Short mmCIF file of C-alpha atoms in Angstrom, two decimals:
data_model
loop_
_atom_site.label_atom_id
_atom_site.label_comp_id
_atom_site.label_asym_id
_atom_site.label_seq_id
_atom_site.Cartn_x
_atom_site.Cartn_y
_atom_site.Cartn_z
CA ASN A 1266 -33.79 -75.33 30.75
CA ASP A 1267 -33.15 -72.00 32.59
CA PHE A 1268 -34.52 -73.05 35.86
CA HIS A 1269 -32.86 -76.64 35.74
CA LEU A 1270 -35.96 -78.89 35.78
CA SER A 1271 -35.64 -82.56 36.56
CA PRO A 1272 -35.20 -84.68 33.20
CA ILE A 1273 -38.63 -85.64 33.77
CA TRP A 1274 -40.20 -82.29 33.52
CA VAL A 1275 -37.94 -81.26 30.25
CA LYS A 1276 -39.43 -84.69 28.77
CA TYR A 1277 -43.17 -83.71 29.12
CA LEU A 1278 -42.69 -79.82 28.44
CA THR A 1279 -40.70 -80.50 25.27
CA PRO A 1280 -42.72 -80.74 22.17
CA LYS A 1281 -42.68 -83.49 19.92
CA GLU A 1282 -40.82 -83.07 16.43
CA GLY A 1283 -42.95 -81.10 14.01
CA GLU A 1284 -45.66 -80.68 16.94
CA GLU A 1285 -45.64 -77.07 16.62
CA LYS A 1286 -45.29 -75.36 13.15
CA PRO A 1287 -45.28 -71.77 12.01
CA PRO A 1288 -47.68 -69.60 9.88
CA VAL A 1289 -48.11 -70.27 6.60
CA GLU A 1290 -48.29 -67.66 4.14
CA GLY A 1291 -52.06 -66.78 2.83
CA ARG A 1292 -53.47 -69.24 5.73
CA PHE A 1293 -54.56 -67.90 9.03
CA SER A 1294 -55.52 -69.70 11.71
CA VAL A 1295 -57.90 -67.81 14.35
CA THR A 1296 -55.73 -66.45 17.10
CA ASP A 1297 -53.06 -65.13 14.63
CA LEU A 1298 -55.96 -63.44 12.48
CA ILE A 1299 -56.65 -61.97 15.91
CA GLY A 1300 -53.12 -61.27 16.83
CA SER A 1301 -49.92 -59.13 15.93
CA PRO A 1302 -49.42 -59.10 12.08
CA ARG A 1303 -45.87 -58.08 13.08
CA ILE A 1304 -45.57 -61.21 15.78
CA ARG A 1305 -47.03 -63.20 12.85
CA THR A 1306 -45.04 -61.98 9.94
CA LEU A 1307 -41.63 -62.41 12.73
CA LYS A 1308 -42.32 -66.03 13.36
CA MET A 1309 -42.48 -66.97 9.93
CA ARG A 1310 -39.51 -65.54 8.82
CA PHE A 1311 -36.98 -66.50 12.35
CA TRP A 1312 -39.41 -69.98 13.00
CA ASP A 1313 -36.10 -71.92 12.64
CA SER A 1314 -34.29 -70.05 15.14
CA LEU A 1315 -36.85 -69.24 17.90
CA SER A 1316 -36.48 -70.65 21.46
CA GLU A 1317 -38.38 -70.76 24.03
CA ASP A 1318 -37.52 -71.49 28.18
CA LEU A 1319 -39.19 -74.73 29.10
CA ILE A 1320 -41.14 -73.32 31.86
CA ASP A 1321 -42.74 -70.74 29.41
CA ARG A 1322 -44.82 -73.83 28.22
CA LEU A 1323 -46.08 -74.94 31.53
CA TRP A 1324 -49.45 -73.31 31.72
CA ARG A 1325 -49.89 -73.78 27.66
CA VAL A 1326 -49.24 -77.88 28.40
CA ASP A 1327 -51.36 -77.74 31.40
CA GLY A 1328 -54.18 -76.00 29.45
CA ILE A 1329 -53.82 -78.61 26.76
CA THR A 1330 -54.26 -81.64 28.60
CA MET A 1331 -57.31 -79.84 30.46
CA ASP A 1332 -58.92 -79.86 27.22
CA GLU A 1333 -57.76 -83.30 26.18
CA LYS A 1334 -59.71 -84.89 29.22
CA LEU A 1335 -62.83 -82.63 28.55
CA SER A 1336 -62.86 -83.43 24.46
CA GLN A 1337 -62.56 -87.35 25.86
CA VAL A 1338 -65.54 -86.85 28.57
CA ALA A 1339 -67.67 -84.81 25.46
CA GLU A 1340 -66.75 -88.15 23.40
CA SER A 1341 -68.48 -90.39 25.72
CA PHE A 1342 -71.79 -88.83 25.22
CA ASN A 1343 -71.67 -89.48 21.61
CA MET A 1344 -71.88 -93.49 22.13
CA GLU A 1345 -75.96 -93.48 21.19
CA ARG A 1346 -76.12 -90.59 18.81
CA ARG A 1347 -73.51 -88.11 18.31
CA ARG A 1348 -74.47 -84.64 20.01
CA TYR A 1349 -70.66 -82.90 20.79
CA LEU A 1350 -68.44 -82.26 18.20
CA THR A 1351 -64.99 -81.91 19.36
CA LYS A 1352 -61.85 -80.12 17.97
CA TYR A 1353 -64.09 -79.43 15.09
CA LYS A 1354 -61.89 -77.62 11.84
CA MET A 1355 -63.88 -75.19 9.98
CA GLU A 1356 -62.14 -73.33 7.32
CA ARG A 1357 -63.27 -70.26 4.76
CA ARG A 1358 -61.85 -68.11 1.97
CA PHE A 1359 -62.33 -64.58 1.69
CA SER A 1360 -61.62 -62.18 -1.20
CA ILE A 1361 -59.59 -59.26 -0.21
CA ASN A 1362 -58.09 -57.02 -3.03
CA ASP A 1363 -56.19 -59.60 -5.42
CA LYS A 1364 -55.52 -62.01 -2.65
CA ARG A 1365 -57.56 -65.03 -1.35
CA PRO A 1366 -56.51 -65.79 2.24
CA MET A 1367 -58.35 -68.53 4.55
CA VAL A 1368 -59.14 -68.64 7.80
CA VAL A 1369 -59.14 -71.71 9.95
CA GLY A 1370 -60.73 -72.13 13.04
CA VAL A 1371 -60.54 -75.42 15.68
CA ALA A 1372 -63.43 -74.82 18.20
CA ASP A 1373 -63.23 -77.14 21.07
CA LEU A 1374 -66.67 -77.84 21.34
CA ILE A 1375 -69.88 -78.00 19.76
CA ASP A 1376 -73.05 -78.85 20.98
CA LEU A 1377 -75.76 -79.94 18.00
CA ARG A 1378 -78.31 -80.22 20.03
CA GLU A 1379 -77.89 -76.95 21.57
CA GLY A 1380 -76.88 -75.33 18.71
CA GLU A 1381 -73.90 -73.67 20.80
CA VAL A 1382 -70.07 -73.57 20.26
CA VAL A 1383 -68.07 -73.53 23.73
CA ASP A 1384 -64.32 -72.65 24.16
CA TRP A 1385 -62.24 -73.72 27.09
CA LYS A 1386 -60.17 -71.19 28.51
CA ARG A 1387 -57.72 -71.56 31.49
CA THR A 1388 -56.46 -68.15 33.19
CA ASN A 1389 -55.76 -66.30 36.44
CA GLN A 1390 -58.43 -64.50 38.92
CA ALA A 1391 -56.92 -61.16 37.89
CA LYS A 1392 -58.22 -61.23 34.11
CA VAL A 1393 -61.75 -62.44 35.42
CA LEU A 1394 -61.84 -59.91 37.72
CA ARG A 1395 -60.90 -57.11 35.18
CA GLY A 1396 -63.71 -58.51 32.77
CA ASP A 1397 -60.65 -59.17 30.18
CA PHE A 1398 -62.65 -61.37 27.46
CA ASP A 1399 -62.65 -58.93 24.35
CA ASP A 1400 -59.95 -61.08 22.64
CA TRP A 1401 -61.57 -64.54 23.66
CA TRP A 1402 -65.25 -63.42 22.25
CA ARG A 1403 -63.82 -62.54 19.43
CA GLN A 1404 -62.14 -66.07 18.58
CA VAL A 1405 -65.34 -68.09 19.82
CA GLU A 1406 -67.78 -65.74 17.73
CA ILE A 1407 -65.57 -66.44 14.62
CA TYR A 1408 -65.97 -70.36 15.30
CA ALA A 1409 -69.35 -69.77 15.67
CA TYR A 1410 -69.43 -67.70 11.94
CA LEU A 1411 -67.74 -69.93 10.40
CA TYR A 1412 -69.56 -73.02 11.32
CA ASN A 1413 -72.74 -70.83 10.05
CA MET A 1414 -71.36 -70.24 7.00
CA GLN A 1415 -70.74 -73.80 5.75
CA ASP A 1416 -72.72 -75.32 3.36
CA ALA A 1417 -76.54 -75.97 4.10
CA SER A 1418 -75.58 -79.75 3.17
CA VAL A 1419 -72.59 -80.17 5.91
CA ARG A 1420 -74.25 -78.70 8.87
CA GLU A 1421 -77.66 -81.02 7.67
CA SER A 1422 -75.55 -83.67 7.96
CA LEU A 1423 -74.35 -82.67 11.61
CA ASP A 1424 -78.05 -82.40 12.44
CA CYS A 1425 -76.97 -78.85 13.51
CA LEU A 1426 -78.09 -75.80 10.69
CA GLN A 1427 -77.17 -73.17 12.99
CA ILE A 1428 -74.82 -72.07 16.07
CA ARG A 1429 -77.49 -69.84 18.30
CA GLN A 1430 -75.19 -69.48 21.12
CA SER A 1431 -71.22 -68.75 21.70
CA THR A 1432 -69.68 -69.95 25.37
CA LEU A 1433 -66.87 -69.21 27.20
CA SER A 1434 -65.98 -71.90 29.68
CA ILE A 1435 -63.41 -70.66 31.85
CA PHE A 1436 -61.35 -72.36 34.75
CA ILE A 1437 -59.72 -70.06 36.99
CA ARG A 1438 -56.38 -71.71 38.09
CA ASP A 1439 -55.31 -69.65 41.18
CA PHE A 1440 -59.28 -69.44 42.76
CA LYS A 1441 -59.87 -68.21 46.15
CA SER A 1442 -62.28 -70.55 47.33
CA ILE A 1443 -65.48 -68.81 48.38
CA ARG A 1444 -68.81 -70.34 48.89
CA GLU A 1445 -71.45 -69.21 46.59
CA GLU A 1446 -68.46 -68.88 44.03
CA SER A 1447 -67.08 -71.62 41.55
CA PRO A 1448 -64.03 -71.69 39.91
CA ILE A 1449 -65.50 -72.42 36.92
CA LEU A 1450 -67.03 -69.36 35.12
CA GLU A 1451 -69.54 -70.02 32.04
CA LYS A 1452 -70.37 -66.97 30.34
CA HIS A 1453 -73.16 -67.00 26.95
CA ARG A 1454 -73.65 -64.77 24.42
CA GLY A 1455 -76.26 -64.93 21.45
CA VAL A 1456 -75.46 -65.55 17.81
CA SER A 1457 -77.35 -64.14 14.70
CA ARG A 1458 -76.45 -64.97 11.25
CA GLU A 1459 -78.19 -61.73 10.38
CA ASP A 1460 -75.01 -60.22 11.75
CA ARG A 1461 -72.66 -58.69 9.44
CA SER A 1462 -69.92 -57.68 12.41
CA ILE A 1463 -67.72 -60.80 12.57
CA ASP A 1464 -67.47 -61.08 8.77
CA ASN A 1465 -66.65 -57.29 8.66
CA TYR A 1466 -63.94 -57.78 11.50
CA ILE A 1467 -62.56 -61.10 9.58
CA LYS A 1468 -62.16 -58.85 6.55
CA GLY A 1469 -60.58 -56.09 8.07
CA ARG A 1470 -58.02 -58.18 9.92
CA LEU A 1471 -56.87 -60.07 7.16
CA LEU A 1472 -56.60 -56.71 4.95
CA ASP A 1473 -54.30 -55.25 8.31
CA HIS A 1474 -52.36 -58.35 8.09
CA LEU A 1475 -51.85 -58.55 4.31
CA GLU A 1476 -51.05 -54.82 4.19
CA ASN A 1477 -49.43 -53.77 6.96
CA PRO A 1478 -47.18 -57.08 8.38
CA GLU A 1479 -44.66 -54.98 10.09
CA ARG A 1480 -46.71 -52.65 11.67
CA GLU A 1481 -45.84 -51.84 15.07
CA CYS A 1482 -48.20 -53.79 17.95
CA LEU A 1483 -51.35 -52.41 19.15
CA ALA A 1484 -51.69 -51.82 22.94
CA GLU A 1485 -54.36 -54.52 22.61
CA GLU A 1486 -52.08 -57.09 20.88
CA LYS A 1487 -49.38 -57.25 23.27
CA TRP A 1488 -48.37 -59.52 26.15
CA THR A 1489 -49.33 -57.79 29.58
CA THR A 1490 -47.79 -58.30 32.66
CA GLY A 1491 -48.20 -57.48 36.32
CA ASP A 1492 -51.56 -55.86 37.51
CA GLN A 1493 -52.38 -54.70 34.09
#
């Protein structure tokens, strides 16, 4: 608590016991998969000795609160007939050399009627002006891939055989109000089951994590600051 926040803020921002857990050997979240192998390795090795200032948790906790509210609203549409899945978990194992790592994804929202997977994001206006969405597109497209690769019986039971569109729904938290423009930006991409690029990307990332767990971070894997 380097900024000497009041006890109310401390309680609000402090995670509950066991709420946050380290990465697990052989099991990759989508965000870990996209991220640096070195950071993931160091988290596993030093988790119990890592510390974080409360102020660094502020935007993450705020984003979690927004996600929870949006999920509640989506669930309210399911009273008569299920249309939305919220926080939908998907898993898939891959064969990489002699190992069988698992990739786990939790999609913010799946619209069963439209065949659409949506990921909610909060960011600043600078990121939007840069058009810096490559990592987010990878994330939401992996969710679409994981859904489409589920057993047909699972997809049939959900009344949605295929995700056909991936969407980033972005809230710009420092938006400067301008008429004709909105602080909520939605971007869409089509999804094709015949496209093997996501499958190849996942296998390439898994191989990198497994064979180079402590390599130096690439530029796109590092947190950037200022106007970068």
